[in-house]
Each structure stands twice: as structure tokens, then as C-alpha cells.
C-alpha positions as semicolon CSV with decimal commas, in nm:
position;residue;x (nm);y (nm);z (nm)
1;M;-0,004;0,001;-0,001
2;R;0,135;0,346;-0,091
3;V;0,029;0,595;0,174
4;A;-0,121;0,912;0,024
5;L;0,053;1,220;0,158
6;A;-0,116;1,559;0,189
7;T;0,169;1,739;0,014
8;S;0,103;1,801;-0,355
9;A;0,303;1,619;-0,623
10;R;0,448;1,952;-0,741
11;A;0,563;2,039;-0,387
12;L;0,723;1,695;-0,348
13;R;0,916;1,747;-0,676
14;I;1,045;2,081;-0,545
15;R;1,140;1,924;-0,217
16;A;1,321;1,643;-0,396
17;R;1,533;1,897;-0,588
18;A;1,597;2,084;-0,263
19;F;1,721;1,797;-0,050
20;S;1,717;1,420;-0,043
21;S;1,918;1,194;0,183
22;V;2,104;1,070;-0,126
23;N;2,258;1,419;-0,154
24;L;2,462;1,328;0,158
25;I;2,458;0,946;0,144
26;P;2,457;0,837;-0,222
27;D;2,484;0,465;-0,137
28;E;2,196;0,467;0,111
29;P;1,970;0,162;0,064
30;T;1,636;0,228;-0,100
31;Q;1,427;0,002;0,121
32;P;1,447;-0,239;0,418
33;V;1,552;-0,602;0,355
34;V;1,495;-0,869;0,623
35;H;1,652;-1,214;0,568
36;T;1,578;-1,389;0,898
37;P;1,242;-1,524;1,025
38;S;1,278;-1,315;1,336
39;V;1,475;-1,003;1,434
40;P;1,715;-1,021;1,612
41;G;1,835;-1,320;1,409
42;P;2,068;-1,603;1,502
43;A;2,399;-1,421;1,446
44;S;2,288;-1,127;1,655
45;L;2,169;-1,352;1,930
46;A;2,490;-1,558;1,928
47;I;2,707;-1,241;1,958
48;S;2,490;-1,120;2,244
49;R;2,548;-1,449;2,422
50;E;2,920;-1,412;2,367
51;I;2,921;-1,058;2,510
52;D;2,710;-1,177;2,805
53;R;3,000;-1,389;2,924
54;V;3,180;-1,072;3,030
55;Q;2,914;-0,796;3,017
56;D;2,542;-0,786;3,086
57;S;2,364;-0,815;2,751
58;R;2,002;-0,820;2,872
59;S;1,929;-0,470;2,737
60;H;2,051;-0,559;2,381
61;T;1,803;-0,484;2,100
62;L;2,023;-0,571;1,809
63;V;2,394;-0,633;1,738
64;V;2,486;-0,386;1,461
65;D;2,735;-0,397;1,175
66;Y;2,829;-0,031;1,180
67;Q;3,064;-0,057;0,880
68;R;2,777;-0,170;0,656
69;S;2,511;0,063;0,789
70;R;2,431;0,357;0,561
71;G;2,228;0,675;0,598
72;N;1,888;0,605;0,754
73;Y;1,945;0,229;0,740
74;L;2,097;0,015;1,006
75;V;2,246;-0,327;0,911
76;D;2,248;-0,590;1,184
77;A;2,479;-0,888;1,241
78;D;2,250;-1,107;1,028
79;G;2,267;-0,867;0,733
80;N;1,912;-0,740;0,785
81;V;1,874;-0,379;0,661
82;L;1,633;-0,181;0,880
83;L;1,500;0,169;0,839
84;D;1,613;0,318;1,168
85;V;1,375;0,566;1,333
86;L;1,526;0,525;1,682
87;N;1,890;0,604;1,583
88;Q;2,091;0,503;1,891
89;I;1,826;0,656;2,120
90;S;1,805;0,979;1,922
91;S;2,182;1,024;1,890
92;I;2,251;1,004;1,513
93;A;2,201;1,341;1,348
94;L;2,268;1,278;0,981
95;G;2,277;0,904;0,933
96;Y;2,530;0,621;0,938
97;N;2,862;0,653;0,746
98;V;2,789;0,990;0,583
99;P;3,080;1,041;0,336
100;D;3,137;1,402;0,448
101;M;3,157;1,283;0,810
102;L;3,394;1,001;0,719
103;D;3,627;1,256;0,564
104;I;3,665;1,421;0,904
105;G;3,765;1,085;1,049
106;H;4,064;1,071;0,817
107;S;4,182;1,430;0,891
108;P;4,510;1,484;1,074
109;E;4,330;1,685;1,348
110;F;4,084;1,398;1,415
111;V;4,355;1,137;1,428
112;A;4,570;1,349;1,658
113;Y;4,279;1,406;1,901
114;A;4,186;1,032;1,890
115;L;4,537;0,913;1,972
116;N;4,641;1,192;2,207
117;R;4,324;1,271;2,405
118;P;4,399;1,589;2,604
119;A;4,300;1,685;2,959
120;L;4,118;1,987;2,818
121;G;4,100;2,188;3,141
122;M;4,479;2,196;3,171
123;F;4,631;2,113;2,831
124;P;4,391;2,222;2,550
125;P;4,508;2,188;2,194
126;V;4,621;2,497;2,011
127;E;4,306;2,482;1,798
128;W;4,058;2,462;2,084
129;A;3,933;2,822;2,084
130;R;3,882;2,812;1,706
131;L;3,719;2,472;1,724
132;L;3,464;2,604;1,973
133;R;3,415;2,934;1,799
134;E;3,359;2,776;1,455
135;G;3,158;2,480;1,582
136;L;2,955;2,454;1,899
137;L;2,931;2,831;1,960
138;T;2,787;2,896;1,615
139;V;2,458;2,742;1,744
140;A;2,471;2,883;2,097
141;P;2,120;2,952;2,221
142;Q;2,012;3,313;2,251
143;G;2,184;3,499;2,531
144;L;2,426;3,211;2,619
145;D;2,769;3,274;2,482
146;H;2,979;3,063;2,716
147;I;3,017;2,686;2,711
148;V;3,129;2,397;2,926
149;T;3,208;2,073;2,740
150;T;3,148;1,745;2,918
151;L;3,140;1,370;2,844
152;C;2,766;1,281;2,804
153;G;2,414;1,404;2,862
154;S;2,412;1,294;3,228
155;S;2,736;1,474;3,299
156;A;2,610;1,785;3,108
157;N;2,319;1,807;3,349
158;E;2,525;1,712;3,651
159;N;2,771;1,991;3,578
160;A;2,497;2,239;3,513
161;F;2,362;2,155;3,857
162;K;2,703;2,228;4,006
163;A;2,735;2,555;3,819
164;A;2,392;2,657;3,942
165;F;2,473;2,573;4,299
166;M;2,795;2,764;4,290
167;A;2,636;3,069;4,126
168;Y;2,352;3,058;4,386
169;R;2,596;3,059;4,678
170;A;2,811;3,325;4,516
171;R;2,504;3,543;4,486
172;E;2,424;3,484;4,852
173;R;2,773;3,558;4,991
174;G;2,854;3,832;4,736
175;D;3,030;3,762;4,412
176;D;3,369;3,888;4,529
177;A;3,354;3,739;4,874
178;S;3,603;3,466;4,964
179;F;3,513;3,139;5,130
180;S;3,506;3,145;5,512
181;Q;3,717;2,912;5,718
182;E;3,399;2,754;5,852
183;E;3,290;2,672;5,496
184;L;3,631;2,526;5,413
185;D;3,629;2,307;5,722
186;S;3,265;2,190;5,720
187;V;3,259;2,093;5,352
188;M;3,522;1,827;5,419
189;N;3,264;1,660;5,647
190;N;2,974;1,709;5,403
191;Q;2,821;1,954;5,645
192;E;2,681;2,303;5,630
193;P;2,764;2,573;5,552
194;G;3,032;2,445;5,315
195;A;2,788;2,179;5,184
196;P;2,463;2,384;5,181
197;K;2,116;2,236;5,188
198;L;2,008;2,335;4,842
199;S;1,801;2,145;4,586
200;V;1,718;2,099;4,217
201;L;1,347;2,086;4,126
202;S;1,253;1,860;3,840
203;F;0,921;1,739;3,699
204;K;0,741;1,414;3,735
205;M;0,817;1,180;3,442
206;G;1,123;1,384;3,349
207;F;1,457;1,214;3,267
208;H;1,789;1,390;3,321
209;G;2,047;1,108;3,346
210;R;2,176;0,834;3,571
211;L;2,461;0,989;3,776
212;F;2,391;1,071;4,137
213;G;2,265;1,425;4,099
214;S;2,102;1,375;3,761
215;L;1,944;1,050;3,879
216;S;1,796;1,229;4,182
217;A;1,629;1,463;3,932
218;T;1,509;1,175;3,708
219;R;1,147;1,073;3,766
220;S;1,062;0,855;3,465
221;K;1,095;0,490;3,571
222;A;1,155;0,328;3,911
223;I;1,397;0,074;3,764
224;H;1,639;0,358;3,689
225;K;1,651;0,466;4,056
226;L;1,604;0,155;4,270
227;D;1,871;0,081;4,539
228;I;2,054;0,411;4,465
229;P;2,075;0,669;4,749
230;A;1,919;0,994;4,634
231;F;1,914;1,357;4,731
232;D;1,591;1,467;4,890
233;W;1,494;1,700;4,608
234;P;1,140;1,810;4,511
235;S;0,946;1,723;4,198
236;A;0,651;1,916;4,051
237;P;0,362;1,778;3,850
238;F;0,387;1,805;3,470
239;P;0,069;1,847;3,270
240;E;-0,114;1,534;3,146
241;L;-0,257;1,671;2,828
242;Q;-0,550;1,518;2,645
243;Y;-0,548;1,464;2,266
244;P;-0,631;1,589;2,013
245;L;-0,534;1,926;2,155
246;D;-0,798;2,128;1,972
247;A;-1,076;1,913;2,118
248;H;-0,952;1,956;2,475
249;A;-0,836;2,321;2,495
250;A;-1,027;2,409;2,811
251;E;-0,928;2,089;2,998
252;N;-0,561;2,126;2,900
253;A;-0,549;2,494;3,002
254;A;-0,694;2,402;3,344
255;E;-0,440;2,116;3,381
256;E;-0,147;2,344;3,305
257;A;-0,279;2,607;3,547
258;R;-0,304;2,336;3,820
259;C;0,055;2,229;3,762
260;I;0,185;2,589;3,757
261;E;0,020;2,660;4,085
262;A;0,159;2,346;4,250
263;Y;0,504;2,419;4,108
264;E;0,513;2,768;4,260
265;Q;0,389;2,641;4,593
266;I;0,678;2,390;4,602
267;L;0,927;2,664;4,527
268;I;0,785;2,871;4,815
269;A;0,775;2,578;5,064
270;Q;1,132;2,469;4,987
271;K;1,269;2,805;5,101
272;S;1,239;2,700;5,465
273;T;1,401;2,360;5,415
274;Q;1,615;2,314;5,102
275;P;1,586;2,622;4,881
276;V;1,558;2,540;4,509
277;A;1,882;2,662;4,339
278;A;1,784;2,531;3,998
279;V;1,476;2,411;3,806
280;I;1,535;2,163;3,521
281;V;1,291;2,060;3,251
282;E;1,298;1,897;2,905
283;P;1,105;2,079;2,633
284;V;0,943;1,742;2,571
285;L;0,961;1,482;2,857
286;A;1,108;1,220;2,623
287;E;1,199;0,906;2,823
288;G;0,888;0,964;3,038
289;G;0,656;0,914;2,740
290;D;0,701;1,220;2,515
291;K;0,491;1,445;2,736
292;H;0,425;1,793;2,590
293;A;0,304;2,128;2,728
294;S;0,222;2,458;2,572
295;P;0,475;2,736;2,516
296;E;0,283;2,943;2,768
297;F;0,334;2,675;3,036
298;F;0,713;2,684;2,977
299;R;0,725;3,064;2,976
300;Q;0,548;3,071;3,307
301;I;0,765;2,817;3,483
302;R;1,075;2,992;3,359
303;L;0,960;3,333;3,493
304;I;0,842;3,182;3,822
305;A;1,181;3,020;3,871
306;R;1,355;3,353;3,843
307;K;1,091;3,519;4,071
308;H;1,195;3,279;4,344
309;G;1,567;3,298;4,285
310;A;1,619;2,969;4,106
311;F;1,834;2,924;3,798
312;F;1,654;2,760;3,505
313;I;1,801;2,472;3,303
314;A;1,659;2,361;2,968
315;D;1,758;1,999;2,919
316;E;1,796;1,971;2,542
317;V;1,999;1,650;2,545
318;Q;1,736;1,465;2,342
319;T;1,529;1,752;2,192
320;G;1,824;1,966;2,065
321;V;1,995;1,982;1,727
322;G;1,701;2,018;1,490
323;A;1,473;1,716;1,551
324;T;1,177;1,932;1,655
325;G;1,199;2,155;1,343
326;R;1,395;2,414;1,543
327;F;1,760;2,385;1,630
328;W;1,669;2,414;1,998
329;A;1,323;2,299;2,102
330;H;1,293;2,579;2,366
331;E;1,293;2,831;2,078
332;K;0,923;2,743;2,049
333;W;0,856;2,895;2,387
334;G;0,893;3,248;2,259
335;L;1,099;3,375;2,548
336;A;1,186;3,745;2,532
337;P;1,552;3,847;2,531
338;G;1,672;3,840;2,888
339;D;1,420;3,560;2,977
340;E;1,617;3,282;2,812
341;P;1,722;2,979;3,023
342;D;2,029;3,025;3,239
343;F;2,167;2,697;3,114
344;V;2,100;2,479;2,806
345;T;2,240;2,127;2,817
346;F;2,312;1,919;2,507
347;S;2,446;1,582;2,389
348;K;2,308;1,298;2,171
349;K;2,273;1,432;1,813
350;M;2,551;1,684;1,878
351;Q;2,779;1,386;1,950
352;A;2,971;1,623;2,179
353;A;2,815;1,711;2,519
354;G;2,802;2,004;2,757
355;F;2,606;2,311;2,845
356;Y;2,576;2,669;2,733
357;H;2,561;2,943;2,997
358;K;2,603;3,311;3,075
359;P;2,938;3,458;3,196
360;E;2,792;3,541;3,539
361;T;2,745;3,173;3,614
362;R;3,115;3,095;3,562
363;P;3,264;2,968;3,899
364;N;3,471;3,214;4,097
365;A;3,778;2,993;4,092
366;P;3,936;2,730;3,863
367;Y;3,910;2,353;3,924
368;R;3,557;2,382;4,057
369;N;3,367;2,251;3,759
370;F;3,648;2,027;3,635
371;N;3,751;1,674;3,555
372;T;4,029;1,505;3,353
373;W;3,880;1,511;3,008
374;M;3,627;1,796;3,020
375;G;3,485;1,683;2,689
376;D;3,667;1,554;2,386
377;P;3,809;1,761;2,097
378;M;3,755;1,465;1,859
379;R;3,377;1,488;1,929
380;A;3,389;1,865;1,917
381;L;3,538;1,837;1,563
382;Q;3,262;1,588;1,474
383;A;3,002;1,836;1,608
384;K;3,152;2,118;1,404
385;Q;3,119;1,915;1,087
386;T;2,768;1,802;1,176
387;I;2,659;2,163;1,234
388;A;2,817;2,277;0,909
389;L;2,625;2,007;0,710
390;I;2,299;2,090;0,887
391;K;2,339;2,452;0,784
392;K;2,460;2,377;0,429
393;H;2,160;2,157;0,351
394;D;1,908;2,357;0,567
395;L;1,822;2,037;0,752
396;V;1,630;2,198;1,033
397;A;1,382;2,340;0,784
398;H;1,386;2,006;0,601
399;T;1,297;1,826;0,923
400;A;1,014;2,069;0,998
401;S;0,872;2,006;0,646
402;T;0,922;1,625;0,673
403;G;0,748;1,642;1,011
404;R;0,438;1,784;0,855
405;E;0,439;1,501;0,594
406;L;0,498;1,247;0,870
407;A;0,209;1,386;1,078
408;A;-0,023;1,363;0,779
409;A;0,081;1,013;0,693
410;L;0,046;0,885;1,047
411;A;-0,295;1,053;1,088
412;D;-0,410;0,868;0,774
413;V;-0,286;0,535;0,914
414;F;-0,415;0,587;1,269
415;A;-0,763;0,679;1,150
416;R;-0,811;0,312;1,058
417;F;-0,704;0,185;1,400
418;P;-0,878;0,404;1,658
419;N;-0,911;0,120;1,906
420;I;-0,538;0,045;1,904
421;V;-0,350;0,377;1,865
422;S;-0,423;0,705;2,039
423;G;-0,262;1,022;2,157
424;H;-0,064;1,111;1,843
425;R;0,143;1,414;1,939
426;G;0,428;1,635;1,826
427;Q;0,272;1,724;1,495
428;D;0,423;2,076;1,527
429;D;0,759;1,944;1,645
430;G;0,927;1,819;1,330
431;T;0,974;1,448;1,331
432;F;0,985;1,436;1,713
433;Q;0,648;1,259;1,731
434;A;0,489;0,988;1,942
435;F;0,171;0,793;2,003
436;D;0,026;0,553;2,256
437;F;-0,102;0,196;2,266
438;T;-0,369;0,061;2,501
439;T;-0,129;-0,146;2,703
440;P;0,249;-0,185;2,747
441;A;0,231;-0,540;2,609
442;Q;0,058;-0,418;2,295
443;R;0,322;-0,147;2,249
444;D;0,602;-0,400;2,292
445;A;0,443;-0,636;2,044
446;F;0,417;-0,352;1,793
447;C;0,787;-0,263;1,825
448;A;0,891;-0,629;1,789
449;K;0,681;-0,680;1,480
450;M;0,809;-0,357;1,325
451;K;1,163;-0,502;1,323
452;R;1,037;-0,803;1,129
453;A;0,873;-0,553;0,895
454;G;1,211;-0,380;0,844
455;V;1,191;-0,088;1,085
456;Q;1,384;-0,027;1,404
457;I;1,157;0,172;1,629
458;G;1,153;0,234;2,004
459;G;0,921;0,291;2,297
460;C;0,917;0,536;2,583
461;G;0,711;0,579;2,894
462;D;0,476;0,297;2,989
463;R;0,299;0,244;2,656
464;S;0,423;0,502;2,408
465;V;0,622;0,473;2,083
466;R;0,855;0,755;1,992
467;L;0,996;0,850;1,652
468;R;1,359;0,968;1,649
469;P;1,467;0,970;1,284
470;T;1,771;1,156;1,154
471;L;1,764;1,504;1,006
472;T;1,806;1,350;0,658
473;F;1,490;1,144;0,695
474;G;1,254;1,241;0,413
475;E;0,946;1,169;0,213
476;T;1,055;0,832;0,083
477;H;1,132;0,721;0,439
478;V;0,794;0,853;0,556
479;A;0,614;0,635;0,298
480;I;0,816;0,322;0,393
481;L;0,749;0,380;0,764
482;A;0,376;0,440;0,723
483;E;0,339;0,131;0,506
484;A;0,515;-0,086;0,760
485;M;0,312;0,057;1,045
486;E;-0,012;-0,009;0,865
487;K;0,089;-0,371;0,798
488;V;0,187;-0,432;1,160
489;L;-0,119;-0,266;1,307
490;K;-0,335;-0,499;1,099
491;E;-0,154;-0,794;1,265
492;L;-0,212;-0,673;1,619
């Protein structure tokens, strides 16, 4: 079945001339090919068993042949070619083995960084300022012209927390004040005032990582947190919107107002126990089930945070780098200059990781937000090339356009399965879309059958499926995905 798309044939021809994934990946496969009766197949399962002898393999989905994977298609150990709309948990920006990216891997700079990894905080390479200036800083969010590079999304958030705590205490004691002897002595025993009783407020169903601080702010699934000691930090309710949005405008406005009121009351109450130094939120609560809220909700929680003296962190680890049809998803909030987040964290599609911030949140002394690597210039070089290709091919606009085609195609498919699929959302967020099944078991069966139909797709939350294609994902991929989804939905 060929899914009819809303875009006219003429518009599609114009789009095809403007950009196609083959412009960047000429040898990308044209369709999925599945050789084995089930996926994962025997070779993939055998390799997982071998790995399991020395490393837990129970989370394996597939064993991948990365040398053979191309563009939007992943090739597994059995030679199955799958259209990938999960992309290493939303971490592949352009596709597998993009020739222009492979060229970077052969450059003298890349090889030098790979073989001589520097301790960036003490021994940066001579090119480091240029590399940041011509790469990561070219896409710095509005108002944030300083950057800290880190190792992953969890450490990006963790170090943003530390920066917020340090800036909060600097503001309390006076920016130029030195540490007291009491602070210096007490902190070595993890006691006040050197180790102050401050907190980070996050939202229910949010995910911010799995290190100690970031895990304390994570609220998506119990299995992530069990048996791990946690900071006693507060969480606020996040709106549970009803879909379709236009049919539930009044109910959703009331739900957001309820959550905003509860959020502010928590900020007020915490002042007498553990004041909130920072608020962190994802523009879409991704791991928790792709939960959305209106731009007005986000504007309000940002302004309320500042009203109560808390720094505001936009966690763009999963939403950043174009997937929502904007380079940064928080651009949709429409914040006025001066109201932008205090910190924006990034990782995943950027390949590099870290956070953007303002100069006034730089620590008052060196070695305070510090570790051996402090990022990786090899990954920063990779990010620079990724950003250059996104700009050259206007891939953020391409993703916004493809997202509209995807939304129309999915709406057409879902209309025939109203008793199975519901809650389609993200139609105005590029290809960053999701939908729900009736039960977790039904969702899991759908994802398993989609692999057999030639599509690698992933779940989130309790019963949701999320779409995380690359920025080169286009109209031909939309048609293949929709056709596979219709086939599998008929089998459920």
C-alpha cells in the first residue's frame, strides 16, 4: 500500500530537488531487507550470548554492523537492513557513514585528537578556541555565549547543577567574597555551611540522566533509581494533556494552570528547608513518554523560577539539534531576550556534550567544575562538521517540512485503528512525534513486529512509541515507515 501524503506532487518534486538523503549518502539503501524469520536473528543472538560472558547483554536490542550501515538504514549482524527511526536513542544526526563525516575521521586533526586525548582543562590543543568558535558556539542559544564541554548528557546536566549551586551561593555571599574558614572546614565533612542544603526541582516523568545528581532529578521509571541513594529534592507535577489538543483546549488549560500553581507552591515551601537553586525541565519529557506542554506553560515556569531565585536549566539532550523543526526546542517557547534559560544542556545528536551558559554563572575559581577530560576535541570536531552540514543543507527546515508530511501520513494510518492507537502528538515538532497503545504489552508487540517488517523503532514511557529519525529522513522514508506501520497494526 502506498500511503497518500497531503503534500502535492508538485511540492514533493520541489522538495526532492531541494534535498534528499542521497545528496549526503549516495549509497543509502532504497528500502528495508529482512533475511531472517525473526529479528534479532541467530547471528545477533549468538554475539549477544558471547558478550554476556563478560558484560550484561540483557538490554541488547540488536547487534549492529556499523561498517555496513548507511544513512537512515541500520544493518544488523545477520545482514538485515532496517529503516532506523530510533537512531541510537536519538543520537544520530545525519545518518550512518555519511561520506562528508567520514572525511573528518581521516583528517590529521581527528587522528591526533583520537590518539592523544587531552586533559582539556589543563592542556587544551592549540586549535581549541577556534574549534569552539567555529563549531559549537555557532549554534549557541540566544543569550548564552559561554560553554562547558562534558562527556555525556548525564554529565552535562550534573555539571549544570554544580554551576547553578555555585552561582547561587556566590550570589548569597557576594560575588567577590572569599570562602570562610567555617565553609572550608565543614565541607570536608559534608556539612553546612560548606555543603549547603540546596536542591534541584525537576518534573514528574522527566529524565535527566543516571549519575547521582542527575538520577535524583530523574522521575521517569523506578527501575532507573532503585537501590541508589538519592538527594531529597522536590518534583513538581507536569501536565497530562488530552489529545487531540484542539478538542480539549479548556481541559488542558486547566491542567497546566493546576501544575503551575503546584510548582510555585513547592518553590515557596522549599525556602524554609532546602531552597531550590535550579529548576530543570525537558522541552518534551522524552523518556517519560514524550509528554508535551504549551509554550505558555514553559514561559510561566521559567519566569516563576527567576521570581523565586532559582536558575533555570533547559535539558535539550534529546530535543536539541533540529529534531523538533527548530535547532533548539525551547525556541518554540517564545521567550523574550533576557528571559532565556540560564543553562541549556546538550548531547546525543551533537555527539559532543556540555552546556551553554552566561558569563555570570562561571565559577569564581578554577578547578571547581572540572575533571580530567572535560569533553573531547575529537567529538567537538565531529560536532563542528555536523553543524556545518545541517546549515549547508538547511536540515532543520527540511525536518520541519518532513514532520508535517509524517504527521499527515500517521494521521491517515491511525484513522483506521482508533481502538489500538491514540494520543498522536508532536505534529508541530518536526519528526519528534509519538503515540500511545492501549497497554504496554501491545506497544512491545508492535515494536517487535516492526523489526520483522524492516523498521527499528523504540518505545518510551509505559505504553508510548517515539519516533527519532535523523535530520536526513525524508518523504521516501515517511512512506516506507507508514506502510510498515499499517501492515503491523493490522496484525495486532
